[in-house]
Amino acid sequence: MTNSTNQYIKPITTKINASGNIEIGGCDLVDLVEKFSTPLYVIDEATLCGICNDYKKAFEKYPKVRMMYASKALCTSAVAKLLSDEGFGFDTVSGGEIYTVYKAGVDMSKVLFNGNNKSFDELSLAVELGVGRFSTDNFFELALLNEIAQSKGKVVDILLRITPGIECHTHEYIQTGHLDSKFGFDLTQIDEAVELILGEYKNLKLYGLHAHIGSQIFETSIYADEIEILVKEIVRLNEKYSLNLDEINIGGGLGVKYVDSDVPPSTFEIGDIIINKLNEVIEKYNIEPPTVFLEPGRSIISTAGVTLYTVGSSKQVPHGRKYVAVDGGMADNPRPAMYQAEYLAEVVNKKESEKTEKVTIAGRFCESGDILIKEIELPELDEGDILCVYNTGAYNYSMASNYNRVQKPAMVMVNNSSADLIVERETLDDLISHDIIPDRLRL
Ligand SMILES: *Cc1c(COP(=O)(O)O)cnc(C)c1O
């Protein structure tokens, strides 16, 4: 079977050019650094469009699939515009993400709003902007959303997020579908929720069920198990309450390849498993094909992104490690500190020389845990060298902070030898732009 883009560590356009430097999207990374400085996030448009096509191709045999990019992986206006042009809808989890996709011109009927504690203001904004589906998570939210919809004279379209009780073997923090989870209704609470929607909550219209099992998933069987549970529940609810529920949302979670030992399945393999399972349950329960929502985040954007850093100080611990520090770290990529995540890096401006050394890549932030890569073999590094860390498109910028009062990096999108700035680097004035010194302290 052919590979899909999430199965590569590096953007598909990555190569060594005539000057001996690494280039991506036809842009020499040394030139990018000269122009835009570091740390710098780089998004390769060809890789991003590549994975979009992989997903579309993988599901072309099942036309009732709705692709929703999980924007929490990376939500910027340009990325939203591009994915919208690719035909994707958006899974959002905050007023900020909803506002971003709205301002980018996204068709709001293709937006879904998720989350376990959506606020009054966020739900109100979502109702006002015409968000297409609300994945309701708990009893509190059902009451709140109904009240908001009623006050605006609208009926809103919802799914019920359920906890299907499937375990997956990923990191504990990124498992969400097991029984003791903060997300969604327990299977035993579904009927009570449905009865409220059919009775008291006249401004909510139920279309189906939603589950999301976890992230960085390599086990293909999980999606089949999930479809079995969701479809079985829908069939049961349709019979018990004479409903026509015909939507299931099976979430996101497909993994990517951060390092050589990661072997994620392809979109094509996942597509075949999902479609085969759907055909099986359609026949078994004798139902019309349900509409299936997919919400991939990481697998859409991760491989397209890299981060460029400049090497600064280094330290050889006597009889110990050699630390090489770069000008970014846990504030622009918190994943190693949070999840012990691993990354591959290469030196942009040096050939794979014979002389390599084993080093630890340290960040610049004031935490001993701010280590980007624990151990990696690289050409000997000098101050001023440019390091490229691969597969940083997802959950890097979107999780970035201003820790240590450091400005967030810029982001460029590269394609066909041109580079466009899509997020400006923060300035020192941006950092203090929301600060207020009360008058009484000025006296
Ligand atoms: C985070 C999340 C996703 C996306 O997960 P990825 O692992 O990035 O694909 C999809 N759906 C829901 C409900 C999520 O919380």
Coordinates of C-alpha atoms and ligand atoms in Angstrom, one line a residue:
M1 CA 0.0 0.0 0.0
T2 CA 1.2 3.5 -0.7
N3 CA 2.4 5.7 2.1
S4 CA 0.5 8.7 3.3
T5 CA 2.2 12.0 4.4
N6 CA 1.8 11.3 8.1
Q7 CA 4.2 8.4 7.7
Y8 CA 7.2 10.7 7.0
I9 CA 9.2 12.5 9.6
K10 CA 10.1 15.4 7.3
P11 CA 8.1 17.6 5.0
I12 CA 7.8 15.9 1.6
T13 CA 9.8 18.7 -0.1
T14 CA 12.8 18.5 2.2
K15 CA 16.1 18.1 0.4
I16 CA 19.7 19.2 0.4
N17 CA 20.2 21.9 -2.2
A18 CA 23.2 22.9 -4.3
S19 CA 24.7 25.0 -1.5
G20 CA 24.6 22.0 0.8
N21 CA 21.9 23.4 2.9
I22 CA 18.5 21.9 3.8
E23 CA 15.6 23.4 1.8
I24 CA 11.9 23.0 2.3
G25 CA 9.3 24.1 -0.2
G26 CA 12.1 25.2 -2.5
C27 CA 13.4 27.7 0.2
D28 CA 16.9 27.4 1.6
L29 CA 16.4 27.4 5.4
V30 CA 19.5 29.5 5.9
D31 CA 17.9 32.2 3.7
L32 CA 14.7 31.9 5.6
V33 CA 16.6 32.5 8.9
E34 CA 18.4 35.5 7.4
K35 CA 15.1 37.0 6.4
F36 CA 12.8 36.0 9.3
S37 CA 15.3 35.3 12.2
T38 CA 14.8 32.4 14.7
P39 CA 13.1 30.7 16.4
L40 CA 11.0 30.3 13.3
Y41 CA 8.0 28.0 12.6
V42 CA 7.9 26.9 8.9
I43 CA 4.9 25.3 7.4
D44 CA 5.3 23.4 4.0
E45 CA 2.2 24.0 2.0
A46 CA 2.8 21.0 -0.3
T47 CA 3.0 18.6 2.7
L48 CA -0.2 20.1 4.1
C49 CA -2.1 19.7 0.8
G50 CA -0.5 16.2 0.5
I51 CA -2.1 14.9 3.6
C52 CA -5.4 16.5 2.8
N53 CA -5.4 14.6 -0.5
D54 CA -4.4 11.4 1.3
Y55 CA -7.4 11.7 3.6
K56 CA -9.7 12.5 0.7
K57 CA -8.4 9.6 -1.4
A58 CA -8.6 7.2 1.6
F59 CA -12.3 8.0 2.0
E60 CA -13.5 8.5 -1.6
K61 CA -15.4 5.2 -1.5
Y62 CA -17.5 6.5 1.4
P63 CA -19.0 9.8 0.3
K64 CA -20.8 10.5 3.6
V65 CA -17.6 11.4 5.3
R66 CA -17.1 14.9 6.7
M67 CA -13.6 15.9 7.3
M68 CA -13.2 18.3 10.2
Y69 CA -9.7 19.6 10.9
A70 CA -9.2 19.7 14.7
S71 CA -7.9 23.2 14.8
K72 CA -6.5 23.0 18.3
A73 CA -3.4 21.3 16.7
L74 CA -2.6 24.6 14.9
C75 CA -5.1 27.4 14.5
T76 CA -4.0 30.5 12.5
S77 CA -5.9 32.4 9.9
A78 CA -3.8 31.3 6.9
V79 CA -4.0 27.6 7.9
A80 CA -7.8 27.9 8.4
K81 CA -8.1 29.5 5.0
L82 CA -6.0 26.9 3.3
L83 CA -7.8 23.9 4.9
S84 CA -11.2 25.5 4.2
D85 CA -10.2 25.8 0.5
E86 CA -9.2 22.1 0.7
G87 CA -12.8 21.4 1.6
F88 CA -12.3 20.7 5.3
G89 CA -14.6 21.7 8.1
F90 CA -13.3 22.6 11.5
D91 CA -13.5 21.0 15.0
T92 CA -13.1 23.9 17.4
V93 CA -12.8 24.0 21.2
S94 CA -12.9 27.7 22.2
G95 CA -14.4 31.0 21.3
G96 CA -10.9 32.0 20.1
E97 CA -10.7 29.2 17.5
I98 CA -14.3 29.9 16.4
Y99 CA -13.5 33.5 15.9
T100 CA -10.3 32.7 14.0
V101 CA -12.0 30.4 11.5
Y102 CA -14.9 32.8 11.2
K103 CA -12.6 35.7 10.4
A104 CA -10.7 33.5 7.9
G105 CA -14.0 33.2 5.9
V106 CA -14.8 29.6 6.8
D107 CA -18.4 28.4 6.2
M108 CA -19.6 28.2 9.8
S109 CA -22.1 25.5 9.0
K110 CA -19.0 23.3 8.6
V111 CA -17.7 24.1 12.1
L112 CA -18.2 21.9 15.1
F113 CA -17.8 23.1 18.7
N114 CA -16.3 20.6 21.2
G115 CA -15.2 20.9 24.8
N116 CA -16.0 19.8 28.4
N117 CA -16.6 23.3 29.8
K118 CA -17.7 25.7 27.1
S119 CA -18.6 29.1 28.7
F120 CA -21.7 31.1 28.3
D121 CA -19.9 33.6 26.2
E122 CA -18.3 31.0 23.9
L123 CA -21.6 29.2 23.4
S124 CA -23.4 32.5 22.7
L125 CA -20.8 33.5 20.1
A126 CA -21.1 30.0 18.5
V127 CA -24.9 30.2 18.3
E128 CA -24.7 33.7 16.9
L129 CA -22.2 32.8 14.2
G130 CA -24.2 29.8 13.2
V131 CA -21.8 27.0 14.2
G132 CA -23.1 23.8 12.5
R133 CA -22.8 21.2 15.2
F134 CA -22.3 21.4 19.0
S135 CA -20.8 18.3 20.5
T136 CA -22.5 18.6 23.9
D137 CA -20.4 17.1 26.7
N138 CA -22.5 17.1 29.9
F139 CA -25.8 17.9 31.5
F140 CA -24.8 21.3 32.6
E141 CA -24.0 22.2 29.0
L142 CA -27.3 20.9 27.6
A143 CA -29.2 23.2 29.9
L144 CA -27.0 26.2 29.2
L145 CA -27.0 25.7 25.5
N146 CA -30.7 25.3 25.4
E147 CA -31.2 28.5 27.4
I148 CA -28.9 30.4 25.1
A149 CA -30.5 29.1 21.9
Q150 CA -34.0 29.8 23.3
S151 CA -33.0 33.4 24.2
K152 CA -31.9 33.9 20.6
G153 CA -34.9 32.2 19.1
K154 CA -32.8 29.5 17.5
V155 CA -32.7 25.7 17.4
V156 CA -29.1 24.4 17.4
D157 CA -27.9 21.1 16.0
I158 CA -26.1 18.8 18.4
L159 CA -24.3 15.6 18.9
L160 CA -23.8 13.9 22.3
R161 CA -20.2 13.3 23.2
I162 CA -20.0 9.9 24.9
T163 CA -17.2 8.0 26.6
P164 CA -17.2 4.6 24.8
G165 CA -14.9 2.8 27.3
I166 CA -12.2 2.0 24.8
E167 CA -8.6 2.1 26.1
C168 CA -5.8 2.9 23.8
H169 CA -2.1 2.5 24.5
T170 CA -0.9 6.0 24.2
H171 CA 0.4 8.4 26.8
E172 CA -1.9 8.7 29.8
Y173 CA -2.6 12.4 29.4
I174 CA -3.8 12.0 25.8
Q175 CA -6.2 9.2 26.4
T176 CA -9.8 10.5 26.5
G177 CA -12.1 7.7 25.6
H178 CA -11.8 5.4 28.7
L179 CA -14.5 5.2 31.3
D180 CA -13.0 7.4 34.0
S181 CA -12.6 10.5 31.7
K182 CA -13.5 14.1 32.2
F183 CA -15.0 14.1 28.7
G184 CA -18.5 13.2 27.6
F185 CA -21.5 11.3 28.9
D186 CA -21.0 7.8 30.3
L187 CA -22.9 5.2 28.3
T188 CA -25.3 4.8 31.2
Q189 CA -26.2 8.5 31.0
I190 CA -27.2 8.7 27.4
D191 CA -30.9 7.9 27.8
E192 CA -31.4 10.5 30.4
A193 CA -29.7 13.1 28.1
V194 CA -31.8 12.1 25.1
E195 CA -35.0 12.3 27.2
L196 CA -34.1 15.8 28.2
I197 CA -33.4 16.8 24.6
L198 CA -36.7 15.3 23.4
G199 CA -38.7 16.8 26.3
E200 CA -37.6 19.9 28.1
Y201 CA -34.8 21.2 25.8
K202 CA -36.9 22.3 22.8
N203 CA -34.1 24.4 21.3
L204 CA -31.7 21.5 20.8
K205 CA -31.9 19.1 17.9
L206 CA -30.0 15.8 18.2
Y207 CA -28.3 14.3 15.1
G208 CA -26.0 11.6 16.6
L209 CA -23.2 10.6 18.8
H210 CA -19.6 11.6 19.1
A211 CA -16.5 10.0 20.7
H212 CA -12.8 10.7 20.6
I213 CA -10.5 8.1 21.9
G214 CA -7.1 9.7 22.2
S215 CA -4.2 11.1 20.2
Q216 CA -1.0 9.8 18.5
I217 CA -2.9 6.5 17.9
F218 CA -1.1 3.7 16.1
E219 CA -3.7 0.9 16.7
T220 CA -6.0 0.6 13.8
S221 CA -8.6 -1.6 15.5
I222 CA -9.7 1.2 17.8
Y223 CA -11.7 3.0 15.1
A224 CA -13.6 -0.2 14.3
D225 CA -14.4 -0.8 17.9
E226 CA -15.6 2.8 18.2
I227 CA -17.9 2.5 15.1
E228 CA -19.4 -0.7 16.5
I229 CA -20.2 1.1 19.8
L230 CA -21.5 4.3 18.3
V231 CA -23.7 2.7 15.6
K232 CA -25.1 0.2 18.1
E233 CA -26.1 3.0 20.4
I234 CA -27.7 5.0 17.5
V235 CA -29.7 2.0 16.4
R236 CA -30.8 1.4 20.0
L237 CA -31.8 5.0 20.5
N238 CA -33.6 5.2 17.2
E239 CA -35.7 2.2 18.1
K240 CA -36.3 3.2 21.7
Y241 CA -37.3 6.8 21.0
S242 CA -38.4 6.6 17.3
L243 CA -35.6 8.8 16.2
N244 CA -33.6 9.2 12.9
L245 CA -30.1 9.7 14.3
D246 CA -27.7 9.2 11.4
E247 CA -24.5 10.9 12.4
I248 CA -21.5 9.5 14.1
N249 CA -18.3 11.5 14.9
I250 CA -15.4 9.1 15.5
G251 CA -12.9 11.9 16.5
G252 CA -9.3 12.2 15.5
G253 CA -6.1 10.8 16.8
L254 CA -4.2 9.2 13.9
G255 CA -0.5 9.3 14.8
V256 CA 2.5 10.7 13.1
K257 CA 6.2 9.8 12.8
Y258 CA 8.3 11.9 15.1
V259 CA 11.2 9.5 15.2
D260 CA 12.2 6.4 13.3
S261 CA 10.7 4.1 15.9
D262 CA 7.2 5.6 15.4
V263 CA 5.3 3.6 12.8
P264 CA 1.9 5.2 12.3
P265 CA -0.7 3.6 10.0
S266 CA -1.4 5.3 6.7
T267 CA -4.6 7.2 6.0
F268 CA -5.4 4.6 3.4
E269 CA -5.2 1.7 5.9
I270 CA -7.3 3.7 8.4
G271 CA -9.8 4.5 5.6
D272 CA -10.1 0.9 4.6
I273 CA -10.7 -0.3 8.2
I274 CA -13.3 2.4 8.8
I275 CA -15.1 1.8 5.6
N276 CA -15.1 -2.0 5.9
K277 CA -16.4 -1.7 9.4
L278 CA -19.1 0.8 8.3
N279 CA -20.3 -1.6 5.6
E280 CA -20.4 -4.4 8.1
V281 CA -22.6 -2.5 10.6
I282 CA -24.8 -1.1 7.8
E283 CA -25.5 -4.6 6.8
K284 CA -25.8 -6.0 10.3
Y285 CA -28.3 -3.4 11.5
N286 CA -29.9 -2.9 8.1
I287 CA -29.5 0.9 8.2
E288 CA -28.9 3.7 5.8
P289 CA -25.2 4.6 5.7
P290 CA -24.6 7.1 8.5
T291 CA -22.8 10.4 8.0
V292 CA -19.3 10.0 9.6
F293 CA -17.3 13.0 11.0
L294 CA -13.6 12.6 11.2
E295 CA -11.5 15.1 13.3
P296 CA -7.8 14.7 12.5
G297 CA -5.6 17.4 13.9
R298 CA -2.0 16.2 14.5
S299 CA -1.9 14.0 11.4
I300 CA -3.0 16.9 9.2
I301 CA -0.5 19.5 10.3
S302 CA 2.4 18.0 12.2
T303 CA 4.6 16.7 9.4
A304 CA 4.1 20.0 7.5
G305 CA 5.8 22.0 10.2
V306 CA 9.4 22.4 11.3
T307 CA 11.0 24.8 13.8
L308 CA 14.3 26.5 13.1
Y309 CA 16.6 27.6 16.0
T310 CA 20.0 29.2 16.2
V311 CA 22.7 27.4 18.3
G312 CA 24.1 29.5 21.1
S313 CA 26.0 28.4 24.2
S314 CA 27.1 24.9 25.0
K315 CA 28.4 23.1 28.0
Q316 CA 30.3 19.9 28.5
V317 CA 29.6 18.4 31.9
P318 CA 32.9 16.8 33.0
H319 CA 32.5 13.1 32.4
G320 CA 28.9 13.7 31.5
R321 CA 26.6 15.0 28.7
K322 CA 27.3 17.8 26.3
Y323 CA 24.5 20.4 26.3
V324 CA 24.0 22.6 23.3
A325 CA 21.5 25.4 23.8
V326 CA 19.2 26.9 21.2
D327 CA 17.3 30.2 21.2
G328 CA 13.9 28.6 21.9
G329 CA 12.5 25.6 23.8
M330 CA 9.6 24.8 26.1
A331 CA 7.8 28.0 25.4
D332 CA 7.5 27.4 21.7
N333 CA 7.4 23.5 22.0
P334 CA 6.2 22.3 25.4
R335 CA 5.7 18.7 24.3
P336 CA 9.1 17.3 25.4
A337 CA 8.6 18.7 28.9
M338 CA 4.9 17.8 29.1
Y339 CA 4.9 14.4 27.4
Q340 CA 8.5 13.3 27.1
A341 CA 7.9 13.7 23.4
E342 CA 10.8 12.9 21.1
Y343 CA 12.0 14.7 18.0
L344 CA 14.4 14.4 15.2
A345 CA 16.7 17.4 14.3
E346 CA 19.3 18.1 11.7
V347 CA 21.8 20.9 11.2
V348 CA 20.6 23.0 8.3
N349 CA 24.0 24.5 7.3
K350 CA 26.3 21.5 7.7
K351 CA 26.7 18.3 5.7
E352 CA 26.5 15.0 7.4
S353 CA 30.2 15.2 8.1
E354 CA 32.1 12.2 9.4
K355 CA 32.7 14.0 12.7
T356 CA 29.5 13.8 14.7
E357 CA 28.9 13.9 18.4
K358 CA 26.2 12.9 20.8
V359 CA 24.6 16.0 22.3
T360 CA 21.6 17.1 24.3
I361 CA 19.6 20.0 22.8
A362 CA 18.7 22.3 25.6
G363 CA 16.2 25.1 25.4
R364 CA 16.8 28.7 26.7
F365 CA 14.1 28.7 29.4
C366 CA 14.7 28.7 33.1
E367 CA 13.6 25.1 33.9
S368 CA 15.9 22.1 34.1
G369 CA 13.2 20.2 32.3
D370 CA 13.5 22.5 29.2
I371 CA 15.3 19.9 27.1
L372 CA 14.2 19.6 23.4
I373 CA 16.0 16.4 22.6
K374 CA 17.7 14.2 25.2
E375 CA 20.3 12.6 23.0
I376 CA 21.0 13.0 19.4
E377 CA 24.0 12.4 17.1
L378 CA 24.7 15.5 15.1
P379 CA 27.6 17.1 13.2
E380 CA 29.7 19.1 15.7
L381 CA 27.7 22.2 16.5
D382 CA 29.0 25.7 16.7
E383 CA 27.5 29.0 17.8
G384 CA 25.4 30.4 14.9
D385 CA 24.6 27.0 13.4
I386 CA 20.9 26.5 12.4
L387 CA 19.0 23.6 13.8
C388 CA 15.9 22.2 12.2
V389 CA 13.5 20.3 14.4
Y390 CA 11.1 18.2 12.4
N391 CA 7.4 17.5 12.8
T392 CA 6.5 20.5 14.9
G393 CA 3.4 21.6 13.0
A394 CA 1.0 20.3 15.7
Y395 CA 0.7 21.2 19.3
N396 CA 3.7 23.5 19.2
Y397 CA 2.6 27.0 18.3
S398 CA -0.9 26.2 19.6
M399 CA 0.6 25.3 23.0
A400 CA 3.2 28.1 23.0
S401 CA 3.5 30.5 25.9
N402 CA 5.3 33.7 26.8
Y403 CA 7.2 32.0 29.6
N404 CA 10.1 34.0 30.8
R405 CA 8.5 36.9 29.0
V406 CA 9.9 35.8 25.7
Q407 CA 8.1 36.8 22.4
K408 CA 6.4 34.0 20.5
P409 CA 8.1 33.1 17.2
A410 CA 7.0 34.1 13.7
M411 CA 5.6 31.5 11.3
V412 CA 6.1 31.3 7.5
M413 CA 4.4 29.2 4.9
V414 CA 6.7 28.0 2.1
N415 CA 5.7 26.7 -1.3
N416 CA 7.4 26.8 -4.8
S417 CA 10.4 28.7 -3.6
S418 CA 8.5 31.5 -1.9
A419 CA 7.9 32.1 1.7
D420 CA 5.0 34.1 3.2
L421 CA 4.9 35.4 6.7
I422 CA 1.6 34.0 8.2
V423 CA 2.2 34.9 11.9
E424 CA 4.3 37.9 12.8
R425 CA 7.0 37.6 15.5
E426 CA 5.8 39.2 18.7
T427 CA 7.5 42.4 19.7
L428 CA 8.6 43.6 23.1
D429 CA 5.7 46.0 23.0
D430 CA 3.3 43.2 22.3
L431 CA 4.5 41.6 25.6
I432 CA 3.5 44.7 27.7
S433 CA 0.5 45.7 25.5
H434 CA -2.0 44.4 28.0
D435 CA -0.2 45.5 31.2
I436 CA -1.7 48.2 33.3
I437 CA 0.1 50.1 36.2
P438 CA -2.7 51.3 38.5
D439 CA -2.7 55.1 39.0
R440 CA -2.1 54.8 42.7
L441 CA 1.3 53.2 42.0
R442 CA 2.3 56.1 39.8
L443 CA 2.0 58.7 42.6
Ligands
LIG1 C1 -7.8 16.8 20.2 C2 -9.0 16.3 19.6 C3 -9.0 15.9 18.2 C4 -7.7 15.8 17.4 O1 -6.8 14.9 17.9 P1 -5.5 14.6 17.0 O2 -4.8 13.6 17.8 O3 -4.8 15.9 16.9 O4 -5.9 14.1 15.7 C5 -10.2 15.5 17.7 N1 -11.4 15.5 18.4 C6 -11.4 15.9 19.6 C7 -12.7 15.9 20.3 C8 -10.2 16.3 20.3 O5 -10.3 16.7 21.6

